[in-house]
Amino acid sequence: MAARSRHVTPQLVAGVDSSTQSCKVVVGEVGSGRIERQGRSDHPPGTEVDPLAWWSALQQAIERAGGLSDVAAVSVAAQQHGMVCLDRNGEVVRPALLWNDVRSARQARRLVAELGAEHWARAVGSVPLASFTVAKLGWLAESEPEAARRVAAVCLPHDWLTWKLRGAPGIGSLTTDRGDASGTGYWSPSEGRYRPDLLERAFGRLPVLPRVLGPAEVAGETGDGTLIAAGTGDNMAAALGLGAGPGDLVVSVGTSGVVSTVSEVPSADASGTVCGFADATGRFLPLACTLNAATVLHTTARLLGVDLDGLSDLALAAPPGADGLVLVPYFDGERTPDLPEAAGSLVGLRHANLTPACLARAAVEGVLCGLAAGVDALSDLGGAEASGRVLLVGGGASSEAVRRIAPTVLGRPVLAPRPAEYVAAGAALQAVWALDGGAGPPPPLELGLERYEAPFEPGVLERYRRVANQAGGLPPPPG
């Protein structure tokens, strides 16, 4: 795609993926799509983080990627939902609550009880969960009223990093995009506007909110003149980087487990299983998310004293269904289904199946069975065609066991793209789009797809669902 010249030839763009665990920066060439260099820096652990740690990691990752001095445009994609609160001077009021912080579960339940799930689904496409910014703001107003009174503006992780790259020019100049805004719980994808009534219900008043940019709009420039694109949420950037289209399913096994598809029309699921988000192209991104995915594999591998390759070998040595051993991996509570106080369960123990191989297999199957519920929900909404591609991505998808077992659980062949930083690559494509100012996004990357097929094992999913229903059958504790 041709792009107007701003710096040197060949033109370079940068894409940022500020995820839960780390910040990655890729610098690629416009036109060829070739990655020229990249850098990475870790984020601190936990479910609340001082945003300055993200800024420090971004600066470090940029430096390790060779800097931005020769880069024409940059775009930031980041984890969704996080609550970044600023005072009137633009200073951070308190550490940001991340998407996987479940302390706001009670506030989410209150908001749903007050208006009803149908009302929320119609208004903003989604039913509030603990992960949503609107619920987190409700928690802040109730639990830390003094901090809440200092809040003059609220934004998301990608909004804040984009603003910092622009030199933090006052809270009135904050920007976001429709994809990330759609995960707040107070922006309507179908209407393309904020719902201040919902925000005021949760928080008690209306802070400054970022201006919502279109997919190819420009947020500003760095001090050195590098153009800064609108940026977006990580799931939206991944879909853009993968070139996902209507009917395709993107199944991501990352820190969280995500199933999403691109849609031409907005969705509204009152059950709360599917979140009706917007995407980074002007369309929509119905999405189901679990809290527990690749971290479950890491934890199980550590317990068994092996690395992830060793866990994969063990899992593939066990039969489908792990000889009756079922792991329900609600290690951090769960988002889909909405069980923030739940814990994991290991069920069906017998002398014959209490082996490293069966435990490894049960862990892989448990993660995939959780994602299968999202696949079914998106199919029921009409967003995922049986003939569409199933793209298996994320750090956990590098496991051979995950790739080979996925078709047995999902009931469909899966396509595994070659390992790449697809969130950062999607952000880089958005930077190209903003730089070009054209009518549509640039063409997607060449994915190098590898196809995996295996017989569907419906008994695995049926057994998992019976155990999971029992595990989640208790009501949440009071308060």
PDB file of N, CA and C in Angstrom, residues 141-212:
ATOM      1  N   ALA A 141     -15.625   4.173  43.623  1.00  0.00           N
ATOM      2  CA  ALA A 141     -16.510   5.131  44.287  1.00  0.00           C
ATOM      3  C   ALA A 141     -16.951   4.626  45.656  1.00  0.00           C
ATOM      4  N   GLU A 142     -17.179   3.314  45.767  1.00  0.00           N
ATOM      5  CA  GLU A 142     -17.645   2.745  47.026  1.00  0.00           C
ATOM      6  C   GLU A 142     -16.510   2.486  48.007  1.00  0.00           C
ATOM      7  N   SER A 143     -15.388   1.995  47.512  1.00  0.00           N
ATOM      8  CA  SER A 143     -14.326   1.502  48.382  1.00  0.00           C
ATOM      9  C   SER A 143     -13.262   2.542  48.698  1.00  0.00           C
ATOM     10  N   GLU A 144     -13.011   3.470  47.785  1.00  0.00           N
ATOM     11  CA  GLU A 144     -11.983   4.486  47.992  1.00  0.00           C
ATOM     12  C   GLU A 144     -12.548   5.857  47.619  1.00  0.00           C
ATOM     13  N   PRO A 145     -13.557   6.327  48.361  1.00  0.00           N
ATOM     14  CA  PRO A 145     -14.226   7.579  47.971  1.00  0.00           C
ATOM     15  C   PRO A 145     -13.296   8.781  47.920  1.00  0.00           C
ATOM     16  N   GLU A 146     -12.269   8.805  48.767  1.00  0.00           N
ATOM     17  CA  GLU A 146     -11.339   9.938  48.747  1.00  0.00           C
ATOM     18  C   GLU A 146     -10.567   9.978  47.434  1.00  0.00           C
ATOM     19  N   ALA A 147     -10.084   8.791  46.979  1.00  0.00           N
ATOM     20  CA  ALA A 147      -9.402   8.716  45.687  1.00  0.00           C
ATOM     21  C   ALA A 147     -10.369   9.043  44.558  1.00  0.00           C
ATOM     22  N   ALA A 148     -11.602   8.554  44.674  1.00  0.00           N
ATOM     23  CA  ALA A 148     -12.590   8.800  43.625  1.00  0.00           C
ATOM     24  C   ALA A 148     -12.845  10.298  43.458  1.00  0.00           C
ATOM     25  N   ARG A 149     -12.858  11.050  44.540  1.00  0.00           N
ATOM     26  CA  ARG A 149     -13.100  12.495  44.452  1.00  0.00           C
ATOM     27  C   ARG A 149     -11.982  13.219  43.705  1.00  0.00           C
ATOM     28  N   ARG A 150     -10.779  12.652  43.692  1.00  0.00           N
ATOM     29  CA  ARG A 150      -9.653  13.285  42.998  1.00  0.00           C
ATOM     30  C   ARG A 150      -9.652  13.002  41.493  1.00  0.00           C
ATOM     31  N   VAL A 151     -10.481  12.058  41.059  1.00  0.00           N
ATOM     32  CA  VAL A 151     -10.466  11.642  39.660  1.00  0.00           C
ATOM     33  C   VAL A 151     -11.106  12.710  38.783  1.00  0.00           C
ATOM     34  N   ALA A 152     -10.330  13.217  37.840  1.00  0.00           N
ATOM     35  CA  ALA A 152     -10.839  14.197  36.879  1.00  0.00           C
ATOM     36  C   ALA A 152     -11.031  13.592  35.494  1.00  0.00           C
ATOM     37  N   ALA A 153     -10.300  12.504  35.197  1.00  0.00           N
ATOM     38  CA  ALA A 153     -10.404  11.854  33.888  1.00  0.00           C
ATOM     39  C   ALA A 153     -10.174  10.361  34.051  1.00  0.00           C
ATOM     40  N   VAL A 154     -10.827   9.591  33.204  1.00  0.00           N
ATOM     41  CA  VAL A 154     -10.670   8.134  33.196  1.00  0.00           C
ATOM     42  C   VAL A 154     -10.325   7.696  31.779  1.00  0.00           C
ATOM     43  N   CYS A 155      -9.321   6.844  31.668  1.00  0.00           N
ATOM     44  CA  CYS A 155      -8.953   6.333  30.356  1.00  0.00           C
ATOM     45  C   CYS A 155      -8.512   4.879  30.477  1.00  0.00           C
ATOM     46  N   LEU A 156      -8.132   4.294  29.361  1.00  0.00           N
ATOM     47  CA  LEU A 156      -7.713   2.896  29.277  1.00  0.00           C
ATOM     48  C   LEU A 156      -6.200   2.833  29.072  1.00  0.00           C
ATOM     49  N   PRO A 157      -5.591   1.655  29.262  1.00  0.00           N
ATOM     50  CA  PRO A 157      -4.133   1.567  29.122  1.00  0.00           C
ATOM     51  C   PRO A 157      -3.606   2.098  27.791  1.00  0.00           C
ATOM     52  N   HIS A 158      -4.249   1.718  26.683  1.00  0.00           N
ATOM     53  CA  HIS A 158      -3.730   2.201  25.387  1.00  0.00           C
ATOM     54  C   HIS A 158      -3.938   3.708  25.242  1.00  0.00           C
ATOM     55  N   ASP A 159      -5.050   4.219  25.788  1.00  0.00           N
ATOM     56  CA  ASP A 159      -5.287   5.662  25.728  1.00  0.00           C
ATOM     57  C   ASP A 159      -4.170   6.421  26.437  1.00  0.00           C
ATOM     58  N   TRP A 160      -3.825   5.927  27.628  1.00  0.00           N
ATOM     59  CA  TRP A 160      -2.842   6.620  28.458  1.00  0.00           C
ATOM     60  C   TRP A 160      -1.451   6.587  27.825  1.00  0.00           C
ATOM     61  N   LEU A 161      -1.075   5.422  27.277  1.00  0.00           N
ATOM     62  CA  LEU A 161       0.247   5.319  26.646  1.00  0.00           C
ATOM     63  C   LEU A 161       0.320   6.188  25.388  1.00  0.00           C
ATOM     64  N   THR A 162      -0.758   6.226  24.617  1.00  0.00           N
ATOM     65  CA  THR A 162      -0.806   7.099  23.442  1.00  0.00           C
ATOM     66  C   THR A 162      -0.645   8.557  23.852  1.00  0.00           C
ATOM     67  N   TRP A 163      -1.339   8.942  24.901  1.00  0.00           N
ATOM     68  CA  TRP A 163      -1.271  10.307  25.439  1.00  0.00           C
ATOM     69  C   TRP A 163       0.137  10.635  25.925  1.00  0.00           C
ATOM     70  N   LYS A 164       0.783   9.677  26.589  1.00  0.00           N
ATOM     71  CA  LYS A 164       2.157   9.893  27.064  1.00  0.00           C
ATOM     72  C   LYS A 164       3.116  10.052  25.885  1.00  0.00           C
ATOM     73  N   LEU A 165       2.939   9.269  24.825  1.00  0.00           N
ATOM     74  CA  LEU A 165       3.787   9.423  23.648  1.00  0.00           C
ATOM     75  C   LEU A 165       3.626  10.810  23.033  1.00  0.00           C
ATOM     76  N   ARG A 166       2.458  11.401  23.199  1.00  0.00           N
ATOM     77  CA  ARG A 166       2.191  12.745  22.678  1.00  0.00           C
ATOM     78  C   ARG A 166       2.709  13.832  23.607  1.00  0.00           C
ATOM     79  N   GLY A 167       3.299  13.445  24.740  1.00  0.00           N
ATOM     80  CA  GLY A 167       3.818  14.420  25.675  1.00  0.00           C
ATOM     81  C   GLY A 167       2.857  14.800  26.775  1.00  0.00           C
ATOM     82  N   ALA A 168       1.779  14.011  26.945  1.00  0.00           N
ATOM     83  CA  ALA A 168       0.781  14.240  28.001  1.00  0.00           C
ATOM     84  C   ALA A 168       0.270  15.682  27.992  1.00  0.00           C
ATOM     85  N   PRO A 169      -0.379  16.108  26.886  1.00  0.00           N
ATOM     86  CA  PRO A 169      -0.737  17.531  26.731  1.00  0.00           C
ATOM     87  C   PRO A 169      -2.065  17.936  27.364  1.00  0.00           C
ATOM     88  N   GLY A 170      -2.340  17.522  28.602  1.00  0.00           N
ATOM     89  CA  GLY A 170      -3.577  17.900  29.285  1.00  0.00           C
ATOM     90  C   GLY A 170      -4.648  16.847  29.119  1.00  0.00           C
ATOM     91  N   ILE A 171      -5.461  16.645  30.181  1.00  0.00           N
ATOM     92  CA  ILE A 171      -6.429  15.551  30.161  1.00  0.00           C
ATOM     93  C   ILE A 171      -7.532  15.777  29.133  1.00  0.00           C
ATOM     94  N   GLY A 172      -7.759  17.007  28.725  1.00  0.00           N
ATOM     95  CA  GLY A 172      -8.778  17.267  27.715  1.00  0.00           C
ATOM     96  C   GLY A 172      -8.401  16.768  26.338  1.00  0.00           C
ATOM     97  N   SER A 173      -7.146  16.375  26.145  1.00  0.00           N
ATOM     98  CA  SER A 173      -6.693  15.910  24.830  1.00  0.00           C
ATOM     99  C   SER A 173      -6.566  14.392  24.751  1.00  0.00           C
ATOM    100  N   LEU A 174      -7.027  13.677  25.766  1.00  0.00           N
ATOM    101  CA  LEU A 174      -7.004  12.223  25.735  1.00  0.00           C
ATOM    102  C   LEU A 174      -7.826  11.693  24.554  1.00  0.00           C
ATOM    103  N   THR A 175      -7.349  10.617  23.941  1.00  0.00           N
ATOM    104  CA  THR A 175      -8.065   9.983  22.837  1.00  0.00           C
ATOM    105  C   THR A 175      -8.132   8.486  23.053  1.00  0.00           C
ATOM    106  N   THR A 176      -9.094   7.856  22.388  1.00  0.00           N
ATOM    107  CA  THR A 176      -9.199   6.402  22.371  1.00  0.00           C
ATOM    108  C   THR A 176      -9.702   6.006  20.992  1.00  0.00           C
ATOM    109  N   ASP A 177     -10.069   4.748  20.819  1.00  0.00           N
ATOM    110  CA  ASP A 177     -10.695   4.317  19.573  1.00  0.00           C
ATOM    111  C   ASP A 177     -11.964   3.549  19.923  1.00  0.00           C
ATOM    112  N   ARG A 178     -12.795   3.285  18.936  1.00  0.00           N
ATOM    113  CA  ARG A 178     -14.091   2.649  19.199  1.00  0.00           C
ATOM    114  C   ARG A 178     -13.915   1.215  19.703  1.00  0.00           C
ATOM    115  N   GLY A 179     -12.864   0.517  19.260  1.00  0.00           N
ATOM    116  CA  GLY A 179     -12.658  -0.851  19.729  1.00  0.00           C
ATOM    117  C   GLY A 179     -12.433  -0.912  21.217  1.00  0.00           C
ATOM    118  N   ASP A 180     -11.477  -0.153  21.720  1.00  0.00           N
ATOM    119  CA  ASP A 180     -11.180  -0.176  23.152  1.00  0.00           C
ATOM    120  C   ASP A 180     -12.298   0.465  23.959  1.00  0.00           C
ATOM    121  N   ALA A 181     -12.904   1.539  23.446  1.00  0.00           N
ATOM    122  CA  ALA A 181     -13.999   2.193  24.158  1.00  0.00           C
ATOM    123  C   ALA A 181     -15.159   1.238  24.389  1.00  0.00           C
ATOM    124  N   SER A 182     -15.354   0.287  23.470  1.00  0.00           N
ATOM    125  CA  SER A 182     -16.496  -0.622  23.577  1.00  0.00           C
ATOM    126  C   SER A 182     -16.359  -1.605  24.732  1.00  0.00           C
ATOM    127  N   GLY A 183     -15.187  -1.684  25.353  1.00  0.00           N
ATOM    128  CA  GLY A 183     -14.999  -2.559  26.503  1.00  0.00           C
ATOM    129  C   GLY A 183     -15.148  -1.868  27.839  1.00  0.00           C
ATOM    130  N   THR A 184     -15.539  -0.599  27.829  1.00  0.00           N
ATOM    131  CA  THR A 184     -15.660   0.121  29.094  1.00  0.00           C
ATOM    132  C   THR A 184     -16.968  -0.176  29.814  1.00  0.00           C
ATOM    133  N   GLY A 185     -18.029  -0.456  29.054  1.00  0.00           N
ATOM    134  CA  GLY A 185     -19.348  -0.596  29.645  1.00  0.00           C
ATOM    135  C   GLY A 185     -20.134   0.699  29.646  1.00  0.00           C
ATOM    136  N   TYR A 186     -19.548   1.779  29.081  1.00  0.00           N
ATOM    137  CA  TYR A 186     -20.286   3.042  28.984  1.00  0.00           C
ATOM    138  C   TYR A 186     -20.090   3.707  27.619  1.00  0.00           C
ATOM    139  N   TRP A 187     -19.801   2.908  26.596  1.00  0.00           N
ATOM    140  CA  TRP A 187     -19.762   3.380  25.212  1.00  0.00           C
ATOM    141  C   TRP A 187     -20.535   2.386  24.364  1.00  0.00           C
ATOM    142  N   SER A 188     -21.409   2.872  23.523  1.00  0.00           N
ATOM    143  CA  SER A 188     -22.297   2.021  22.740  1.00  0.00           C
ATOM    144  C   SER A 188     -21.744   1.769  21.345  1.00  0.00           C
ATOM    145  N   PRO A 189     -21.390   0.522  21.001  1.00  0.00           N
ATOM    146  CA  PRO A 189     -20.940   0.241  19.631  1.00  0.00           C
ATOM    147  C   PRO A 189     -22.030   0.470  18.591  1.00  0.00           C
ATOM    148  N   SER A 190     -23.281   0.165  18.934  1.00  0.00           N
ATOM    149  CA  SER A 190     -24.354   0.315  17.948  1.00  0.00           C
ATOM    150  C   SER A 190     -24.672   1.778  17.671  1.00  0.00           C
ATOM    151  N   GLU A 191     -24.547   2.640  18.697  1.00  0.00           N
ATOM    152  CA  GLU A 191     -24.848   4.058  18.535  1.00  0.00           C
ATOM    153  C   GLU A 191     -23.600   4.901  18.280  1.00  0.00           C
ATOM    154  N   GLY A 192     -22.428   4.338  18.558  1.00  0.00           N
ATOM    155  CA  GLY A 192     -21.182   5.074  18.349  1.00  0.00           C
ATOM    156  C   GLY A 192     -21.033   6.266  19.260  1.00  0.00           C
ATOM    157  N   ARG A 193     -21.453   6.129  20.530  1.00  0.00           N
ATOM    158  CA  ARG A 193     -21.350   7.255  21.458  1.00  0.00           C
ATOM    159  C   ARG A 193     -21.237   6.750  22.890  1.00  0.00           C
ATOM    160  N   TYR A 194     -20.738   7.633  23.755  1.00  0.00           N
ATOM    161  CA  TYR A 194     -20.718   7.328  25.185  1.00  0.00           C
ATOM    162  C   TYR A 194     -22.142   7.318  25.738  1.00  0.00           C
ATOM    163  N   ARG A 195     -22.315   6.533  26.806  1.00  0.00           N
ATOM    164  CA  ARG A 195     -23.556   6.527  27.564  1.00  0.00           C
ATOM    165  C   ARG A 195     -23.275   7.111  28.944  1.00  0.00           C
ATOM    166  N   PRO A 196     -23.302   8.449  29.065  1.00  0.00           N
ATOM    167  CA  PRO A 196     -22.961   9.081  30.339  1.00  0.00           C
ATOM    168  C   PRO A 196     -23.906   8.687  31.470  1.00  0.00           C
ATOM    169  N   ASP A 197     -25.152   8.308  31.128  1.00  0.00           N
ATOM    170  CA  ASP A 197     -26.082   7.896  32.166  1.00  0.00           C
ATOM    171  C   ASP A 197     -25.598   6.638  32.888  1.00  0.00           C
ATOM    172  N   LEU A 198     -24.974   5.726  32.143  1.00  0.00           N
ATOM    173  CA  LEU A 198     -24.482   4.484  32.745  1.00  0.00           C
ATOM    174  C   LEU A 198     -23.228   4.736  33.563  1.00  0.00           C
ATOM    175  N   LEU A 199     -22.359   5.608  33.057  1.00  0.00           N
ATOM    176  CA  LEU A 199     -21.163   5.942  33.814  1.00  0.00           C
ATOM    177  C   LEU A 199     -21.525   6.661  35.111  1.00  0.00           C
ATOM    178  N   GLU A 200     -22.459   7.584  35.027  1.00  0.00           N
ATOM    179  CA  GLU A 200     -22.858   8.328  36.226  1.00  0.00           C
ATOM    180  C   GLU A 200     -23.532   7.402  37.243  1.00  0.00           C
ATOM    181  N   ARG A 201     -24.271   6.408  36.766  1.00  0.00           N
ATOM    182  CA  ARG A 201     -24.888   5.446  37.676  1.00  0.00           C
ATOM    183  C   ARG A 201     -23.823   4.683  38.458  1.00  0.00           C
ATOM    184  N   ALA A 202     -22.735   4.337  37.801  1.00  0.00           N
ATOM    185  CA  ALA A 202     -21.678   3.560  38.458  1.00  0.00           C
ATOM    186  C   ALA A 202     -20.787   4.423  39.343  1.00  0.00           C
ATOM    187  N   PHE A 203     -20.406   5.590  38.844  1.00  0.00           N
ATOM    188  CA  PHE A 203     -19.370   6.396  39.496  1.00  0.00           C
ATOM    189  C   PHE A 203     -19.925   7.577  40.287  1.00  0.00           C
ATOM    190  N   GLY A 204     -21.150   7.960  40.001  1.00  0.00           N
ATOM    191  CA  GLY A 204     -21.762   9.069  40.732  1.00  0.00           C
ATOM    192  C   GLY A 204     -21.599  10.422  40.081  1.00  0.00           C
ATOM    193  N   ARG A 205     -20.734  10.534  39.084  1.00  0.00           N
ATOM    194  CA  ARG A 205     -20.543  11.793  38.362  1.00  0.00           C
ATOM    195  C   ARG A 205     -19.816  11.482  37.056  1.00  0.00           C
ATOM    196  N   LEU A 206     -19.556  12.509  36.256  1.00  0.00           N
ATOM    197  CA  LEU A 206     -18.984  12.310  34.920  1.00  0.00           C
ATOM    198  C   LEU A 206     -17.589  12.917  34.827  1.00  0.00           C
ATOM    199  N   PRO A 207     -16.534  12.091  34.857  1.00  0.00           N
ATOM    200  CA  PRO A 207     -15.181  12.604  34.625  1.00  0.00           C
ATOM    201  C   PRO A 207     -14.952  12.864  33.136  1.00  0.00           C
ATOM    202  N   VAL A 208     -13.839  13.484  32.815  1.00  0.00           N
ATOM    203  CA  VAL A 208     -13.436  13.663  31.420  1.00  0.00           C
ATOM    204  C   VAL A 208     -13.163  12.293  30.808  1.00  0.00           C
ATOM    205  N   LEU A 209     -13.644  12.090  29.588  1.00  0.00           N
ATOM    206  CA  LEU A 209     -13.433  10.833  28.864  1.00  0.00           C
ATOM    207  C   LEU A 209     -12.676  11.113  27.566  1.00  0.00           C
ATOM    208  N   PRO A 210     -11.901  10.145  27.075  1.00  0.00           N
ATOM    209  CA  PRO A 210     -11.149  10.366  25.838  1.00  0.00           C
ATOM    210  C   PRO A 210     -12.071  10.556  24.633  1.00  0.00           C
ATOM    211  N   ARG A 211     -11.631  11.384  23.706  1.00  0.00           N
ATOM    212  CA  ARG A 211     -12.342  11.528  22.435  1.00  0.00           C
ATOM    213  C   ARG A 211     -12.141  10.247  21.624  1.00  0.00           C
ATOM    214  N   VAL A 212     -13.223   9.737  21.043  1.00  0.00           N
ATOM    215  CA  VAL A 212     -13.172   8.471  20.310  1.00  0.00           C
ATOM    216  C   VAL A 212     -12.823   8.740  18.848  1.00  0.00           C
TER     217      VAL A 212
END
